mmCIF file of C-alpha atoms in Angstrom:
data_model
loop_
_atom_site.group_PDB
_atom_site.id
_atom_site.type_symbol
_atom_site.label_atom_id
_atom_site.label_comp_id
_atom_site.label_asym_id
_atom_site.label_seq_id
_atom_site.Cartn_x
_atom_site.Cartn_y
_atom_site.Cartn_z
ATOM 1 C CA ALA A 1 25.652 134.891 -74.088
ATOM 2 C CA GLN A 2 26.003 137.232 -71.621
ATOM 3 C CA SER A 3 26.079 136.501 -67.820
ATOM 4 C CA VAL A 4 26.576 138.504 -64.641
ATOM 5 C CA ALA A 5 28.542 136.756 -61.457
ATOM 6 C CA GLN A 6 27.385 138.296 -57.531
ATOM 7 C CA PRO A 7 30.345 136.836 -55.942
ATOM 8 C CA GLU A 8 29.011 137.406 -52.459
ATOM 9 C CA ASP A 9 25.611 135.795 -51.422
ATOM 10 C CA GLN A 10 25.467 138.848 -48.453
ATOM 11 C CA VAL A 11 27.745 141.429 -47.299
ATOM 12 C CA ASN A 12 27.541 143.019 -44.085
ATOM 13 C CA VAL A 13 28.795 146.322 -43.201
ATOM 14 C CA ALA A 14 28.472 149.099 -39.911
ATOM 15 C CA GLU A 15 26.741 152.086 -40.561
ATOM 16 C CA GLY A 16 29.239 154.709 -41.482
ATOM 17 C CA ASN A 17 31.501 152.727 -43.182
ATOM 18 C CA PRO A 18 32.326 152.009 -47.359
ATOM 19 C CA LEU A 19 30.738 149.715 -48.698
ATOM 20 C CA THR A 20 31.182 147.466 -52.084
ATOM 21 C CA VAL A 21 28.897 145.066 -53.804
ATOM 22 C CA LYS A 22 30.643 142.578 -56.559
ATOM 23 C CA CYS A 23 29.694 142.550 -59.635
ATOM 24 C CA THR A 24 31.331 140.672 -62.649
ATOM 25 C CA TYR A 25 29.738 140.459 -66.452
ATOM 26 C CA SER A 26 30.347 138.506 -70.203
ATOM 27 C CA VAL A 27 29.336 139.630 -73.119
ATOM 28 C CA SER A 28 30.600 139.253 -76.830
ATOM 29 C CA GLY A 29 30.376 142.832 -77.080
ATOM 30 C CA ASN A 30 30.238 146.086 -75.264
ATOM 31 C CA PRO A 31 27.631 146.466 -72.176
ATOM 32 C CA TYR A 32 24.962 148.056 -70.991
ATOM 33 C CA LEU A 33 24.848 147.611 -67.301
ATOM 34 C CA PHE A 34 22.516 147.987 -64.576
ATOM 35 C CA TRP A 35 21.992 148.425 -60.328
ATOM 36 C CA TYR A 36 18.784 147.470 -59.419
ATOM 37 C CA VAL A 37 18.353 147.251 -55.338
ATOM 38 C CA GLN A 38 14.696 145.210 -54.151
ATOM 39 C CA TYR A 39 13.846 146.116 -50.327
ATOM 40 C CA PRO A 40 11.581 143.455 -48.949
ATOM 41 C CA ASN A 41 7.748 142.781 -50.563
ATOM 42 C CA ARG A 42 8.442 145.534 -53.621
ATOM 43 C CA GLY A 43 9.917 145.184 -56.835
ATOM 44 C CA LEU A 44 13.030 146.065 -58.467
ATOM 45 C CA GLN A 45 14.020 149.731 -58.573
ATOM 46 C CA PHE A 46 16.378 150.853 -60.646
ATOM 47 C CA LEU A 47 19.667 152.479 -59.125
ATOM 48 C CA LEU A 48 21.801 153.404 -62.162
ATOM 49 C CA LYS A 49 23.678 152.214 -65.137
ATOM 50 C CA TYR A 50 26.533 152.915 -67.683
ATOM 51 C CA ILE A 51 25.660 152.681 -71.306
ATOM 52 C CA THR A 52 28.640 154.767 -72.320
ATOM 53 C CA GLY A 53 30.966 157.786 -71.333
ATOM 54 C CA ASP A 54 32.613 158.303 -68.039
ATOM 55 C CA ASN A 55 33.113 154.724 -66.398
ATOM 56 C CA LEU A 56 32.428 156.102 -62.230
ATOM 57 C CA VAL A 57 28.897 156.058 -62.401
ATOM 58 C CA LYS A 58 26.683 158.059 -60.014
ATOM 59 C CA GLY A 59 23.187 157.207 -58.709
ATOM 60 C CA SER A 60 20.105 157.140 -56.791
ATOM 61 C CA TYR A 61 20.715 157.652 -52.620
ATOM 62 C CA GLY A 62 24.143 158.060 -52.488
ATOM 63 C CA PHE A 63 25.242 155.090 -54.350
ATOM 64 C CA GLU A 64 28.140 154.657 -57.204
ATOM 65 C CA ALA A 65 29.492 152.138 -59.615
ATOM 66 C CA GLU A 66 32.843 151.632 -61.329
ATOM 67 C CA PHE A 67 33.050 150.241 -64.604
ATOM 68 C CA ASN A 68 36.207 148.218 -65.452
ATOM 69 C CA LYS A 69 36.315 147.069 -68.673
ATOM 70 C CA SER A 70 39.427 145.581 -68.818
ATOM 71 C CA GLN A 71 38.549 143.117 -65.106
ATOM 72 C CA THR A 72 34.681 143.141 -66.893
ATOM 73 C CA SER A 73 33.545 144.493 -63.883
ATOM 74 C CA PHE A 74 31.110 147.060 -62.176
ATOM 75 C CA HIS A 75 31.143 147.145 -58.434
ATOM 76 C CA LEU A 76 28.666 149.109 -57.106
ATOM 77 C CA LYS A 77 30.288 151.463 -53.967
ATOM 78 C CA LYS A 78 28.545 154.031 -51.605
ATOM 79 C CA PRO A 79 31.607 155.825 -48.851
ATOM 80 C CA SER A 80 28.996 155.502 -46.091
ATOM 81 C CA ALA A 81 26.764 153.275 -45.246
ATOM 82 C CA LEU A 82 22.960 153.860 -43.969
ATOM 83 C CA VAL A 83 21.175 151.366 -42.577
ATOM 84 C CA SER A 84 18.018 151.855 -44.155
ATOM 85 C CA ASP A 85 20.768 150.906 -47.226
ATOM 86 C CA SER A 86 19.718 147.171 -46.457
ATOM 87 C CA ALA A 87 18.177 145.409 -49.311
ATOM 88 C CA LEU A 88 18.713 142.520 -51.924
ATOM 89 C CA TYR A 89 20.743 144.303 -54.731
ATOM 90 C CA PHE A 90 20.925 142.989 -58.305
ATOM 91 C CA CYS A 91 23.318 143.727 -61.229
ATOM 92 C CA ALA A 92 22.084 142.710 -64.396
ATOM 93 C CA VAL A 93 23.979 143.341 -68.147
ATOM 94 C CA ARG A 94 22.896 143.503 -71.866
ATOM 95 C CA ASP A 95 25.285 142.873 -74.630
ATOM 96 C CA MET A 96 25.124 145.938 -77.125
ATOM 97 C CA ASN A 97 25.076 144.145 -79.555
ATOM 98 C CA ASN A 98 22.424 141.753 -79.253
ATOM 99 C CA ASN A 99 19.325 142.266 -80.438
ATOM 100 C CA ALA A 100 17.177 139.383 -79.224
ATOM 101 C CA GLY A 101 14.756 140.835 -77.314
ATOM 102 C CA ASN A 102 16.499 143.518 -75.484
ATOM 103 C CA MET A 103 16.512 141.347 -72.789
ATOM 104 C CA LEU A 104 18.729 141.692 -69.299
ATOM 105 C CA THR A 105 20.322 138.844 -67.577
ATOM 106 C CA PHE A 106 20.678 139.493 -63.852
ATOM 107 C CA GLY A 107 23.143 138.060 -61.324
ATOM 108 C CA GLY A 108 21.480 136.144 -58.704
ATOM 109 C CA GLY A 109 21.556 139.137 -56.324
ATOM 110 C CA THR A 110 23.613 140.314 -53.081
ATOM 111 C CA ARG A 111 22.072 140.525 -49.600
ATOM 112 C CA LEU A 112 23.902 143.789 -48.135
ATOM 113 C CA MET A 113 22.887 144.188 -44.505
ATOM 114 C CA VAL A 114 23.901 147.272 -42.830
ATOM 115 C CA LYS A 115 24.156 146.828 -39.268
ATOM 116 C CA PRO A 116 24.101 150.128 -36.521
ATOM 117 C CA ASP B 1 6.012 151.002 -59.307
ATOM 118 C CA ALA B 2 4.263 153.353 -61.698
ATOM 119 C CA GLY B 3 2.920 152.702 -64.492
ATOM 120 C CA ILE B 4 2.947 148.776 -64.637
ATOM 121 C CA THR B 5 0.580 146.756 -62.362
ATOM 122 C CA GLN B 6 0.472 143.443 -61.154
ATOM 123 C CA SER B 7 -2.507 140.418 -59.750
ATOM 124 C CA PRO B 8 -3.463 139.547 -57.848
ATOM 125 C CA ARG B 9 -0.695 140.583 -55.922
ATOM 126 C CA HIS B 10 -0.882 136.870 -53.742
ATOM 127 C CA LYS B 11 -2.647 133.556 -54.601
ATOM 128 C CA VAL B 12 -2.815 130.287 -53.383
ATOM 129 C CA THR B 13 -4.410 127.544 -55.263
ATOM 130 C CA GLU B 14 -3.804 123.669 -55.426
ATOM 131 C CA THR B 15 -1.480 121.103 -57.174
ATOM 132 C CA GLY B 16 -2.961 120.365 -60.881
ATOM 133 C CA THR B 17 -5.461 123.984 -60.842
ATOM 134 C CA PRO B 18 -4.416 126.010 -63.863
ATOM 135 C CA VAL B 19 -3.459 129.931 -62.943
ATOM 136 C CA THR B 20 -3.101 133.141 -64.479
ATOM 137 C CA LEU B 21 -0.795 136.401 -63.971
ATOM 138 C CA ARG B 22 -1.937 139.286 -65.720
ATOM 139 C CA CYS B 23 0.510 142.322 -65.808
ATOM 140 C CA HIS B 24 -0.574 145.501 -67.098
ATOM 141 C CA GLN B 25 0.942 148.745 -68.279
ATOM 142 C CA THR B 26 -0.069 152.149 -69.441
ATOM 143 C CA GLU B 27 3.312 152.741 -70.582
ATOM 144 C CA ASN B 28 3.151 151.735 -73.989
ATOM 145 C CA HIS B 29 6.081 149.799 -74.431
ATOM 146 C CA ARG B 30 7.163 146.745 -76.774
ATOM 147 C CA TYR B 31 8.797 144.595 -74.707
ATOM 148 C CA MET B 32 7.222 142.893 -71.857
ATOM 149 C CA TYR B 33 9.085 140.076 -69.756
ATOM 150 C CA TRP B 34 7.784 137.625 -67.214
ATOM 151 C CA TYR B 35 10.769 136.807 -64.286
ATOM 152 C CA ARG B 36 10.507 134.414 -61.507
ATOM 153 C CA GLN B 37 12.343 134.839 -58.271
ATOM 154 C CA ASP B 38 13.335 132.078 -55.751
ATOM 155 C CA PRO B 39 16.347 131.850 -52.704
ATOM 156 C CA GLY B 40 19.331 131.443 -54.566
ATOM 157 C CA HIS B 41 19.074 131.949 -57.986
ATOM 158 C CA GLY B 42 17.823 135.267 -58.398
ATOM 159 C CA LEU B 43 15.320 136.440 -60.942
ATOM 160 C CA ARG B 44 15.028 133.710 -63.519
ATOM 161 C CA LEU B 45 13.310 134.524 -67.623
ATOM 162 C CA ILE B 46 10.288 132.758 -67.747
ATOM 163 C CA HIS B 47 8.936 134.271 -71.054
ATOM 164 C CA TYR B 48 9.083 137.363 -72.978
ATOM 165 C CA SER B 49 7.211 139.178 -75.299
ATOM 166 C CA TYR B 50 8.347 141.757 -78.217
ATOM 167 C CA GLY B 51 5.104 142.751 -79.538
ATOM 168 C CA VAL B 52 1.559 141.730 -79.861
ATOM 169 C CA LYS B 53 1.171 138.100 -80.290
ATOM 170 C CA ASP B 54 4.712 138.209 -80.881
ATOM 171 C CA THR B 55 6.391 135.683 -77.808
ATOM 172 C CA ASP B 56 9.508 133.349 -77.119
ATOM 173 C CA LYS B 57 10.613 131.758 -74.427
ATOM 174 C CA GLY B 58 13.302 132.351 -71.883
ATOM 175 C CA GLU B 59 15.701 129.615 -69.766
ATOM 176 C CA VAL B 60 12.501 128.388 -67.500
ATOM 177 C CA SER B 61 9.685 128.415 -69.470
ATOM 178 C CA ASP B 62 8.345 124.775 -68.659
ATOM 179 C CA GLY B 63 5.142 124.175 -67.395
ATOM 180 C CA TYR B 64 3.991 128.426 -68.311
ATOM 181 C CA SER B 65 2.421 130.081 -71.553
ATOM 182 C CA VAL B 66 2.102 133.538 -71.992
ATOM 183 C CA SER B 67 -0.786 135.674 -74.238
ATOM 184 C CA ARG B 68 -0.450 139.248 -74.973
ATOM 185 C CA SER B 69 -3.848 140.131 -77.295
ATOM 186 C CA LYS B 70 -3.107 143.743 -76.556
ATOM 187 C CA THR B 71 0.005 146.320 -76.021
ATOM 188 C CA GLU B 72 -0.779 146.750 -72.391
ATOM 189 C CA ASP B 73 -1.409 143.122 -71.261
ATOM 190 C CA PHE B 74 0.983 140.287 -70.404
ATOM 191 C CA LEU B 75 -0.235 136.833 -69.083
ATOM 192 C CA LEU B 76 1.248 134.072 -67.661
ATOM 193 C CA THR B 77 -0.222 130.643 -67.101
ATOM 194 C CA LEU B 78 0.690 128.329 -65.298
ATOM 195 C CA GLU B 79 -1.721 125.227 -66.682
ATOM 196 C CA SER B 80 -0.977 122.637 -64.516
ATOM 197 C CA ALA B 81 0.473 124.236 -61.009
ATOM 198 C CA THR B 82 3.235 122.117 -59.377
ATOM 199 C CA SER B 83 4.874 123.257 -56.143
ATOM 200 C CA SER B 84 7.594 123.698 -57.972
ATOM 201 C CA GLN B 85 5.958 126.398 -59.180
ATOM 202 C CA THR B 86 5.914 128.063 -55.876
ATOM 203 C CA SER B 87 7.280 131.795 -56.718
ATOM 204 C CA VAL B 88 7.311 135.112 -56.109
ATOM 205 C CA TYR B 89 6.465 136.005 -60.394
ATOM 206 C CA PHE B 90 7.589 139.474 -61.691
ATOM 207 C CA CYS B 91 6.769 141.760 -64.669
ATOM 208 C CA ALA B 92 8.690 144.225 -66.247
ATOM 209 C CA ILE B 93 8.319 146.105 -69.359
ATOM 210 C CA SER B 94 11.167 147.907 -71.374
ATOM 211 C CA GLU B 95 11.483 150.180 -74.377
ATOM 212 C CA ARG B 96 13.700 149.273 -77.464
ATOM 213 C CA VAL B 97 17.034 150.385 -76.156
ATOM 214 C CA PRO B 98 17.694 150.665 -72.934
ATOM 215 C CA THR B 99 18.758 154.080 -72.679
ATOM 216 C CA ASN B 100 16.575 155.480 -69.305
ATOM 217 C CA TYR B 101 16.061 152.279 -66.761
ATOM 218 C CA GLY B 102 16.865 149.002 -68.643
ATOM 219 C CA TYR B 103 13.076 147.570 -66.975
ATOM 220 C CA THR B 104 10.061 148.548 -64.780
ATOM 221 C CA PHE B 105 9.305 145.833 -62.719
ATOM 222 C CA GLY B 106 5.655 145.316 -61.349
ATOM 223 C CA SER B 107 5.315 144.760 -57.508
ATOM 224 C CA GLY B 108 5.340 141.355 -58.320
ATOM 225 C CA THR B 109 2.779 138.022 -57.279
ATOM 226 C CA ARG B 110 3.454 135.419 -54.585
ATOM 227 C CA LEU B 111 2.280 132.060 -55.946
ATOM 228 C CA THR B 112 1.872 129.106 -53.321
ATOM 229 C CA VAL B 113 0.740 126.090 -54.794
ATOM 230 C CA VAL B 114 -0.033 123.989 -52.138
#
């Protein structure tokens, strides 16, 4: 089985400071990993993904994420937060060896609040 | 949310009535999914489809049924709506291998059962 944990329900950060949103995963094989962002009254939007290759992945809006296989983590980061980054963030995983329905498993979401 | 639309966007219905939500895609993707989003639970899979007339249950399928008679349409039916089914429902689509975006999501349907 595959699973994802986002240990923080909410992360608060001041504008201009670096931010980190944590994600850990569990799969039996190698993972596909994703981050999505959800703004109010909208669907989820793709931010970035890790499939293979470099452990540091860069995505939209200046976000990046670091894949750490030994710690089974895929934390989302940004060097300097903006108020407009305030949203709900979801981490998702798919086991590369799991062909059942091509399904992603989502974490519970972390609300990011960036204060001016 | 180009390529995928959900209807209706909002619906209020009474307990015990049937409700059908529609997801329509123009991307010709094989896989389609229905999720519900609730505070404290994140996204939970209701049903998914891996082709026309090929569907399977997710983790919270009780009280829901689905149909996919065409590649582009995936319908979610609440046979007899209950207050516990008040939620925001998202449809998603995916290619066979999540090489690009994993899933593409619709804008959601906010369903209230009174």
